[in-house]
Amino acid sequence: METVAELLKRLRPNLSVGQYGKIVTDTSEFMEIGYGDVIRVGGLHYLVLRDETERSFGIEDPKYWIKRCVLLETGDRRILKLVFHESFPLRLGKLTVKCYRSPEKESRVLELVRGDWRFMQGITARDDHANPVRVLEVIRGKRIDEFVAGLEVDHRTYFFEIFPGLFEKFMGACEAIAFLHEHGEKHGDIRRDHLRVESGTERFRWIDFDYTYDFYENPFGLDLFGLGSILTFLVGMDIYHLGELERLGFSDVISSLTSEDFSLLYPNRVVNLKKIFPYIPDGLNKILLHFSQGAELGYETVAELLRDMESAKAQIVKGGNLS
Amino acid sequence: MNFKKILIAVDASENSMRAVRYVGEIVGSSPGFEVTLLHVAVSPDRDLFPDEQVWKAKKQEMQANMELFFRKSRTALIEFGVPSQNIHERYIQSGGGSLSHQILGVQESDGFGTIVIGRRGVSKEEEFLFGSVSNKIVHYAKGCTVWVVE
């Protein structure tokens, strides 16, 4: 069998590698796969550069089952997600939800969304142990919250100049989630860091589809709540916690807030943003209130949410009421 | 609709057993009542299990639990005086989608005049995220009486 050194010499002679590892064809023991190893799946070779990490509460959290790689045949970057089954409690404000990581589900979704730029793209290749290895293309860009945080404008300017465009794009992102639901699939982990704004095109693209849950009566409830949370963030250009309002210069708002103005799941998070920014149109604010403790009725489908967004769109005009 | 034709939607939980006992107390040995225990079985999602064997074992375990629940329910109803021949069990496999709508489908197609369901009492946020079968039945039921037993 060809060694890693021989393989590199043949396929990527100019690629400098600090150490030559082993060629891996069974990825079951993903902890033992590291820098300098080459994963061979689907007839192609992926040189492992490092484990993926996720920053959480300021700490780098390594994801040992996700490998950042170079596809030796082309030189392109790829992310390989190896099989890791786990279930864990996911805390959502007041509630705890049992969450499962399912490689099979992610493979199915990747297949469903092939060629659809609204989602990350990738294929599934089986290794020698029949593990479904997900080979993902890298999306160059920023998380939606980092993208918004990088806009150095005040809220009013943001809301009337930039938000209308973002709102329209976010409607497209919601339509993408509705597409999954129509096909019986959920995203499973709709958060601000799973919606990317692609560099260059500024298209909104969803990533990471491997979470799932055992909800049967309302299987898409969590996805809907995730969409509501991102919309609230986009409207406000940030998240507003009760304890931070004074520091942010909204002291006068505090006395007007009631429990009904806060998020259904996060009791300190203001969702009735019109009380902070009175120029937010009623139609748009009413959508946010569907995710508040005061909501009489929640959305059951993304289609319902989209209908209200479509109605609200007319009131969200670029350049309107800027003075 | 014949209100004496009662459909109890059950899921092997304590709440369901409370609903069964409630029906037993109300109906007792009164004549003309037909009581059907309905379970719409939802297979555990295959995605939640690392392999086929564990998944199949879980399915079998759930079915066995339900059969045991049916037996206990029948015994309880008989103890309250409901004649054995007036107690029926139906185990149907979920066709996917909302359980409440499937239960209402059976109620409508088979002409049940009363639906009974146990409820554990969910918070607003739980209902938003997970849904509530009993609340949806109350909301969508037409042409029948609904008893929600807490």
Coordinates of C-alpha atoms in Angstrom, one line a residue:
Chain A
M1 CA 0.0 0.0 0.0
E2 CA 1.2 3.5 -0.9
T3 CA 2.4 5.5 2.1
V4 CA 1.3 9.1 2.9
A5 CA 4.7 10.4 1.8
E6 CA 4.4 8.6 -1.6
L7 CA 0.8 9.7 -2.0
L8 CA 1.7 13.4 -1.4
K9 CA 4.6 13.2 -3.7
R10 CA 2.4 11.8 -6.4
L11 CA -0.7 14.1 -5.9
R12 CA 0.5 17.3 -4.2
P13 CA 4.3 17.5 -4.6
N14 CA 4.3 21.2 -3.5
L15 CA 2.3 20.7 -0.3
S16 CA 4.5 21.0 2.7
V17 CA 3.5 18.6 5.6
G18 CA 5.1 18.6 9.0
Q19 CA 4.6 14.9 9.6
Y20 CA 3.4 11.9 7.6
G21 CA 0.8 9.9 9.3
K22 CA -1.2 6.8 8.2
I23 CA -3.7 6.1 5.5
V24 CA -7.1 5.5 7.1
T25 CA -9.9 3.6 5.4
D26 CA -12.0 2.8 8.5
T27 CA -12.9 6.1 10.4
S28 CA -14.6 4.5 13.3
E29 CA -11.9 5.5 15.7
F30 CA -11.9 9.1 14.9
M31 CA -10.0 10.2 18.0
E32 CA -7.0 8.4 16.5
I33 CA -7.1 10.3 13.3
G34 CA -5.0 13.5 13.3
Y35 CA -2.8 15.9 11.5
G36 CA -0.8 14.2 8.7
D37 CA -3.1 11.3 8.3
V38 CA -4.9 10.7 5.0
I39 CA -8.5 9.5 5.0
R40 CA -9.4 7.5 1.8
V41 CA -13.1 7.4 1.0
G42 CA -15.1 7.4 -2.2
G43 CA -11.9 6.7 -4.1
L44 CA -10.4 10.1 -3.0
H45 CA -7.7 11.1 -0.5
Y46 CA -8.2 13.7 2.2
L47 CA -5.1 15.0 4.1
V48 CA -6.1 15.9 7.7
L49 CA -5.0 19.3 8.8
R50 CA -6.7 19.6 12.2
D51 CA -9.8 18.9 14.2
E52 CA -12.7 21.4 13.9
T53 CA -13.2 23.6 16.9
E54 CA -16.2 25.6 18.0
R55 CA -15.8 28.6 20.3
S56 CA -18.3 28.4 23.1
F57 CA -18.2 30.9 26.1
G58 CA -14.7 31.9 25.1
I59 CA -13.4 28.4 25.2
E60 CA -12.2 26.4 22.2
D61 CA -14.2 23.2 22.1
P62 CA -12.6 20.6 19.9
K63 CA -14.9 18.5 17.7
Y64 CA -12.8 15.4 17.3
W65 CA -15.1 13.8 14.8
I66 CA -14.9 16.7 12.4
K67 CA -11.7 17.0 10.4
R68 CA -10.5 20.0 8.3
C69 CA -8.8 18.5 5.3
V70 CA -7.3 19.1 1.9
L71 CA -8.6 16.9 -1.0
L72 CA -5.3 15.8 -2.4
E73 CA -6.6 15.1 -5.9
T74 CA -7.6 18.8 -6.4
G75 CA -6.0 20.8 -3.6
D76 CA -9.5 22.0 -2.4
R77 CA -10.4 22.4 1.2
R78 CA -13.0 20.0 2.6
I79 CA -14.6 19.3 6.0
L80 CA -15.0 15.6 6.8
K81 CA -17.6 14.7 9.4
L82 CA -17.1 11.2 10.8
V83 CA -19.7 9.1 12.5
F84 CA -20.3 10.1 16.1
H85 CA -23.6 9.0 17.7
E86 CA -24.5 10.8 20.9
S87 CA -27.4 12.1 22.7
F88 CA -27.3 15.0 25.2
P89 CA -29.5 17.4 27.0
L90 CA -29.8 20.7 25.2
R91 CA -30.7 23.7 27.4
L92 CA -33.1 26.1 25.8
G93 CA -33.8 28.8 28.4
K94 CA -36.3 27.3 30.8
L95 CA -36.5 24.0 29.0
T96 CA -34.2 21.1 28.4
V97 CA -34.5 19.0 25.3
K98 CA -32.9 15.7 24.6
C99 CA -31.0 16.0 21.4
Y100 CA -29.5 13.3 19.2
R101 CA -26.7 13.6 16.7
S102 CA -27.5 11.5 13.6
P103 CA -25.1 11.1 10.7
E104 CA -27.7 9.3 8.7
K105 CA -30.1 12.2 9.0
E106 CA -27.4 14.7 7.8
S107 CA -26.6 12.5 4.9
R108 CA -30.2 12.4 3.8
V109 CA -30.6 16.2 4.1
L110 CA -27.4 16.7 2.0
E111 CA -28.8 14.5 -0.7
L112 CA -32.1 16.4 -0.6
V113 CA -30.5 19.8 -0.9
R114 CA -27.9 18.9 -3.5
G115 CA -27.4 21.8 -5.9
D116 CA -29.4 24.1 -3.7
W117 CA -27.1 27.0 -2.7
R118 CA -29.3 27.9 0.3
F119 CA -27.7 25.0 2.1
M120 CA -24.1 23.8 2.6
Q121 CA -23.2 21.3 0.0
G122 CA -21.6 17.9 0.4
I123 CA -21.7 14.2 -0.4
T124 CA -21.7 11.1 1.7
A125 CA -19.0 8.5 1.1
R126 CA -18.9 5.2 2.9
D127 CA -15.6 4.1 4.4
D128 CA -14.5 0.4 4.6
H129 CA -16.7 0.0 7.7
A130 CA -19.7 1.4 5.9
N131 CA -19.6 4.6 8.1
P132 CA -21.3 7.5 6.3
V133 CA -18.5 10.0 6.0
R134 CA -19.9 13.4 5.1
V135 CA -17.6 15.3 2.8
L136 CA -18.5 19.0 2.9
E137 CA -17.5 21.9 0.8
V138 CA -16.2 24.9 2.9
I139 CA -18.4 28.0 2.9
R140 CA -16.2 31.0 3.0
G141 CA -18.0 33.7 5.0
K142 CA -19.2 34.8 8.4
R143 CA -21.9 33.7 10.8
I144 CA -25.0 35.9 10.5
D145 CA -24.4 37.5 13.9
E146 CA -20.7 38.3 13.1
F147 CA -21.8 39.8 9.8
V148 CA -24.3 42.1 11.5
A149 CA -21.9 42.9 14.3
G150 CA -19.4 44.0 11.7
L151 CA -21.7 46.7 10.4
E152 CA -20.6 49.9 12.1
V153 CA -23.8 51.8 12.0
D154 CA -26.4 52.9 14.6
H155 CA -29.6 51.0 14.8
R156 CA -31.8 53.5 13.0
T157 CA -29.4 53.6 10.0
Y158 CA -29.1 49.8 10.1
F159 CA -32.9 49.3 10.2
F160 CA -33.7 51.6 7.3
E161 CA -30.7 51.1 5.1
I162 CA -29.4 47.6 5.6
F163 CA -32.1 45.6 7.4
P164 CA -34.6 45.6 4.4
G165 CA -32.1 43.7 2.3
L166 CA -31.3 41.3 5.1
F167 CA -35.0 40.7 5.8
E168 CA -35.6 39.7 2.2
K169 CA -32.6 37.3 2.3
F170 CA -33.8 35.9 5.6
M171 CA -37.2 35.2 4.0
G172 CA -35.3 33.2 1.5
A173 CA -33.6 31.3 4.3
C174 CA -37.0 30.6 5.9
E175 CA -38.3 29.3 2.6
A176 CA -35.3 27.0 2.6
I177 CA -36.3 25.6 6.0
A178 CA -39.9 25.3 4.7
F179 CA -38.6 23.2 1.9
L180 CA -36.9 20.8 4.4
H181 CA -40.2 20.5 6.4
E182 CA -42.2 19.8 3.2
H183 CA -39.9 16.9 2.7
G184 CA -40.3 15.6 6.2
E185 CA -36.9 16.8 7.4
K186 CA -36.0 19.3 10.1
H187 CA -32.8 21.4 10.2
G188 CA -32.6 20.6 13.9
D189 CA -30.1 23.2 15.1
I190 CA -31.2 26.6 13.8
R191 CA -29.0 29.1 15.5
R192 CA -27.2 32.3 14.5
D193 CA -23.9 30.4 14.0
H194 CA -25.5 28.0 11.6
L195 CA -26.6 30.6 9.1
R196 CA -23.7 31.8 7.1
V197 CA -23.3 34.9 4.9
E198 CA -21.2 33.8 2.1
S199 CA -18.2 36.0 1.2
G200 CA -18.6 37.7 -2.2
T201 CA -22.2 36.7 -2.9
E202 CA -23.6 37.6 0.5
R203 CA -26.0 34.7 0.1
F204 CA -27.5 33.2 3.3
R205 CA -26.6 29.6 3.6
W206 CA -27.6 27.0 6.3
I207 CA -25.0 24.6 7.7
D208 CA -25.0 21.6 10.0
F209 CA -28.0 19.2 9.7
D210 CA -27.1 16.4 12.1
Y211 CA -29.2 17.3 15.1
T212 CA -32.5 15.6 15.6
Y213 CA -35.2 15.2 18.3
D214 CA -38.0 12.9 19.1
F215 CA -40.9 15.3 18.9
Y216 CA -43.9 13.9 17.1
E217 CA -46.8 16.2 17.6
N218 CA -44.9 19.3 16.6
P219 CA -41.8 18.1 14.9
F220 CA -40.8 21.5 13.5
G221 CA -41.4 23.6 16.6
L222 CA -37.8 23.9 17.5
D223 CA -36.9 25.0 14.0
L224 CA -39.6 27.6 14.1
F225 CA -38.4 28.9 17.4
G226 CA -34.9 29.1 16.0
L227 CA -36.1 31.2 13.0
G228 CA -37.9 33.5 15.4
S229 CA -34.8 34.0 17.4
I230 CA -32.7 34.8 14.4
L231 CA -35.4 37.2 13.1
T232 CA -35.5 38.9 16.5
F233 CA -31.7 39.3 16.4
L234 CA -31.8 40.7 12.8
V235 CA -34.6 43.2 13.7
G236 CA -32.8 44.4 16.8
M237 CA -29.3 44.2 15.3
D238 CA -28.4 42.4 18.6
I239 CA -30.0 40.6 21.5
Y240 CA -31.3 42.7 24.3
H241 CA -31.2 41.3 27.8
L242 CA -33.1 43.1 30.6
G243 CA -29.9 43.5 32.6
E244 CA -28.1 45.3 29.8
L245 CA -30.7 47.8 28.8
E246 CA -29.4 50.5 31.2
R247 CA -25.9 50.2 30.0
L248 CA -27.1 50.4 26.4
G249 CA -28.9 53.6 27.1
F250 CA -32.5 52.3 27.2
S251 CA -33.2 53.0 30.9
D252 CA -36.4 54.7 30.1
V253 CA -37.7 51.5 28.4
I254 CA -37.3 49.3 31.5
S255 CA -40.3 50.5 33.4
S256 CA -42.6 49.9 30.4
L257 CA -41.6 46.3 30.0
T258 CA -43.9 43.5 31.3
S259 CA -43.3 39.8 31.3
E260 CA -45.2 39.5 28.0
D261 CA -42.5 41.5 26.2
F262 CA -39.9 38.8 26.8
S263 CA -39.0 35.7 25.0
L264 CA -41.1 32.6 25.6
L265 CA -38.0 30.5 26.4
Y266 CA -35.5 33.1 27.6
P267 CA -37.3 35.2 30.2
N268 CA -34.7 38.0 30.2
R269 CA -34.5 38.5 26.5
V270 CA -36.7 41.3 25.1
V271 CA -38.6 40.4 22.0
N272 CA -41.1 43.3 21.9
L273 CA -38.4 45.4 20.3
K274 CA -40.8 48.2 19.3
K275 CA -40.6 49.3 22.9
I276 CA -36.8 49.9 22.4
F277 CA -37.0 51.1 18.8
P278 CA -40.5 52.7 18.2
Y279 CA -39.9 53.0 14.5
I280 CA -40.2 49.2 14.0
P281 CA -43.4 48.7 12.0
D282 CA -46.3 47.0 13.9
G283 CA -46.6 44.2 11.4
L284 CA -43.0 43.2 11.9
N285 CA -43.1 43.6 15.6
K286 CA -46.2 41.4 15.8
I287 CA -44.2 38.6 14.2
L288 CA -41.7 38.9 17.0
L289 CA -44.5 38.8 19.6
H290 CA -45.4 35.3 18.4
F291 CA -42.2 34.2 20.2
S292 CA -43.0 36.1 23.4
Q293 CA -44.4 35.0 26.7
G294 CA -47.5 37.1 25.8
A295 CA -48.2 35.1 22.7
E296 CA -51.7 33.6 22.6
L297 CA -50.9 31.5 19.6
G298 CA -47.6 30.4 18.1
Y299 CA -46.7 29.6 14.5
E300 CA -47.3 25.9 13.6
T301 CA -45.6 26.1 10.3
V302 CA -42.9 28.1 8.5
A303 CA -45.5 28.9 5.9
E304 CA -47.6 30.8 8.5
L305 CA -44.5 32.7 9.5
L306 CA -43.7 33.5 5.9
R307 CA -47.2 34.8 5.2
D308 CA -46.8 37.3 8.0
M309 CA -43.3 38.2 6.8
E310 CA -44.7 38.8 3.4
S311 CA -47.3 41.2 4.8
A312 CA -44.7 43.0 6.9
K313 CA -42.4 43.4 4.0
A314 CA -44.4 46.3 2.5
Q315 CA -43.8 48.3 5.7
I316 CA -40.0 47.7 5.6
V317 CA -38.8 50.1 3.0
K318 CA -35.2 50.9 2.3
G319 CA -34.4 54.5 3.2
G320 CA -37.8 55.0 4.8
N321 CA -38.2 57.2 7.9
L322 CA -34.4 57.6 8.3
S323 CA -34.6 61.2 9.5
Chain B
M1 CA -73.0 11.1 16.9
N2 CA -73.6 8.5 19.6
F3 CA -71.9 9.9 22.7
K4 CA -72.1 6.5 24.3
K5 CA -69.5 5.3 21.7
I6 CA -66.4 6.4 23.5
L7 CA -62.9 6.5 22.1
I8 CA -60.0 6.7 24.7
A9 CA -56.8 7.8 23.1
V10 CA -54.0 6.2 25.1
D11 CA -50.2 6.0 25.1
A12 CA -49.3 3.7 28.0
S13 CA -48.7 6.7 30.3
E14 CA -50.0 7.4 33.8
N15 CA -52.2 10.1 32.3
S16 CA -53.7 7.6 29.9
M17 CA -54.5 5.3 32.8
R18 CA -56.2 8.1 34.6
A19 CA -58.4 8.7 31.6
V20 CA -59.2 5.0 31.5
R21 CA -60.2 5.0 35.2
Y22 CA -62.3 8.1 34.7
V23 CA -64.2 6.5 31.9
G24 CA -64.7 3.4 34.1
E25 CA -66.1 5.5 36.9
I26 CA -68.5 7.4 34.7
V27 CA -69.6 4.6 32.5
G28 CA -69.6 1.7 35.1
S29 CA -72.3 -0.8 34.2
S30 CA -74.6 1.7 32.5
P31 CA -76.1 0.1 29.4
G32 CA -75.4 1.0 25.8
F33 CA -71.8 2.2 26.2
E34 CA -69.0 1.0 23.9
V35 CA -65.5 1.8 25.0
T36 CA -62.6 1.6 22.5
L37 CA -59.0 2.1 23.6
L38 CA -57.0 3.5 20.7
H39 CA -53.2 3.7 20.5
V40 CA -51.6 5.3 17.5
A41 CA -48.1 3.8 17.5
V42 CA -45.3 6.1 16.5
S43 CA -42.2 4.0 15.7
P44 CA -39.1 5.5 17.3
D45 CA -37.2 7.6 14.7
R46 CA -34.5 5.4 13.2
D47 CA -32.2 8.5 13.2
L48 CA -32.1 8.3 17.0
F49 CA -30.4 4.9 17.1
P50 CA -26.9 4.0 16.2
D51 CA -27.9 0.6 14.7
E52 CA -30.8 -1.4 13.4
Q53 CA -30.8 -3.9 16.3
V54 CA -31.2 -1.4 19.1
W55 CA -33.9 0.3 17.1
K56 CA -35.9 -2.9 16.5
A57 CA -35.5 -3.9 20.2
K58 CA -36.9 -0.5 21.2
K59 CA -39.9 -0.9 18.8
Q60 CA -40.6 -4.3 20.3
E61 CA -40.3 -3.0 23.8
M62 CA -42.8 -0.2 23.1
Q63 CA -45.3 -2.6 21.5
A64 CA -45.0 -5.0 24.5
N65 CA -45.6 -2.0 26.9
M66 CA -48.7 -1.1 25.0
E67 CA -50.1 -4.6 25.0
L68 CA -49.6 -4.7 28.7
F69 CA -51.3 -1.4 29.1
F70 CA -54.3 -2.6 27.0
R71 CA -54.6 -5.6 29.4
K72 CA -54.4 -3.5 32.5
S73 CA -57.0 -1.1 31.1
R74 CA -59.4 -3.8 30.2
T75 CA -59.1 -5.2 33.7
A76 CA -59.7 -1.8 35.2
L77 CA -62.7 -1.1 33.1
I78 CA -64.2 -4.5 33.9
E79 CA -63.7 -3.8 37.6
F80 CA -65.7 -0.7 37.2
G81 CA -68.5 -2.8 35.7
V82 CA -68.0 -2.2 32.0
P83 CA -68.9 -5.5 30.2
S84 CA -65.9 -7.2 28.6
Q85 CA -67.7 -7.5 25.2
N86 CA -68.1 -3.7 25.2
I87 CA -64.4 -3.0 25.5
H88 CA -62.3 -2.9 22.3
E89 CA -58.7 -2.3 21.6
R90 CA -57.2 -0.7 18.5
Y91 CA -53.5 -0.5 17.8
I92 CA -52.7 1.4 14.6
Q93 CA -49.4 2.4 13.2
S94 CA -49.0 6.1 12.8
G95 CA -49.0 7.2 9.2
G96 CA -46.8 10.1 10.1
G97 CA -47.7 13.6 11.0
S98 CA -49.8 14.9 13.9
L99 CA -51.2 12.2 16.3
S100 CA -54.1 14.4 17.1
H101 CA -55.3 14.5 13.5
Q102 CA -54.9 10.8 13.2
I103 CA -57.0 10.3 16.4
L104 CA -59.6 12.7 15.1
G105 CA -59.6 10.7 11.8
V106 CA -60.6 7.5 13.6
Q107 CA -63.2 9.4 15.6
E108 CA -64.8 10.8 12.5
S109 CA -64.6 7.7 10.3
D110 CA -66.0 5.3 13.0
G111 CA -68.6 7.7 14.4
F112 CA -67.3 8.0 18.0
G113 CA -69.4 10.6 19.9
T114 CA -66.9 11.1 22.7
I115 CA -63.1 11.3 22.7
V116 CA -61.3 10.9 26.0
I117 CA -57.7 11.8 26.5
G118 CA -55.3 12.2 29.5
R119 CA -53.2 15.3 29.9
R120 CA -50.2 15.9 32.0
G121 CA -50.5 19.7 31.7
V122 CA -47.8 21.3 29.6
S123 CA -46.5 24.8 29.9
K124 CA -46.9 27.3 27.2
E125 CA -43.3 27.0 26.1
E126 CA -43.5 23.2 26.1
E127 CA -46.6 23.4 23.9
F128 CA -44.9 25.8 21.5
L129 CA -41.9 23.5 21.1
F130 CA -43.3 20.0 21.4
G131 CA -47.0 20.5 20.7
S132 CA -49.9 19.0 22.7
V133 CA -52.0 16.2 21.4
S134 CA -54.9 17.0 23.9
N135 CA -54.9 20.7 23.2
K136 CA -55.0 20.1 19.4
I137 CA -57.9 17.6 19.9
V138 CA -59.8 20.2 21.8
H139 CA -59.1 22.7 19.2
Y140 CA -59.9 20.7 16.1
A141 CA -62.6 18.2 17.2
K142 CA -65.9 18.6 15.5
G143 CA -69.3 16.9 16.1
C144 CA -68.2 15.1 19.3
T145 CA -67.6 15.7 22.9
V146 CA -64.0 15.8 24.3
W147 CA -63.1 14.8 27.8
V148 CA -59.7 15.9 28.9
V149 CA -58.6 14.2 32.1
E150 CA -55.8 15.7 34.1

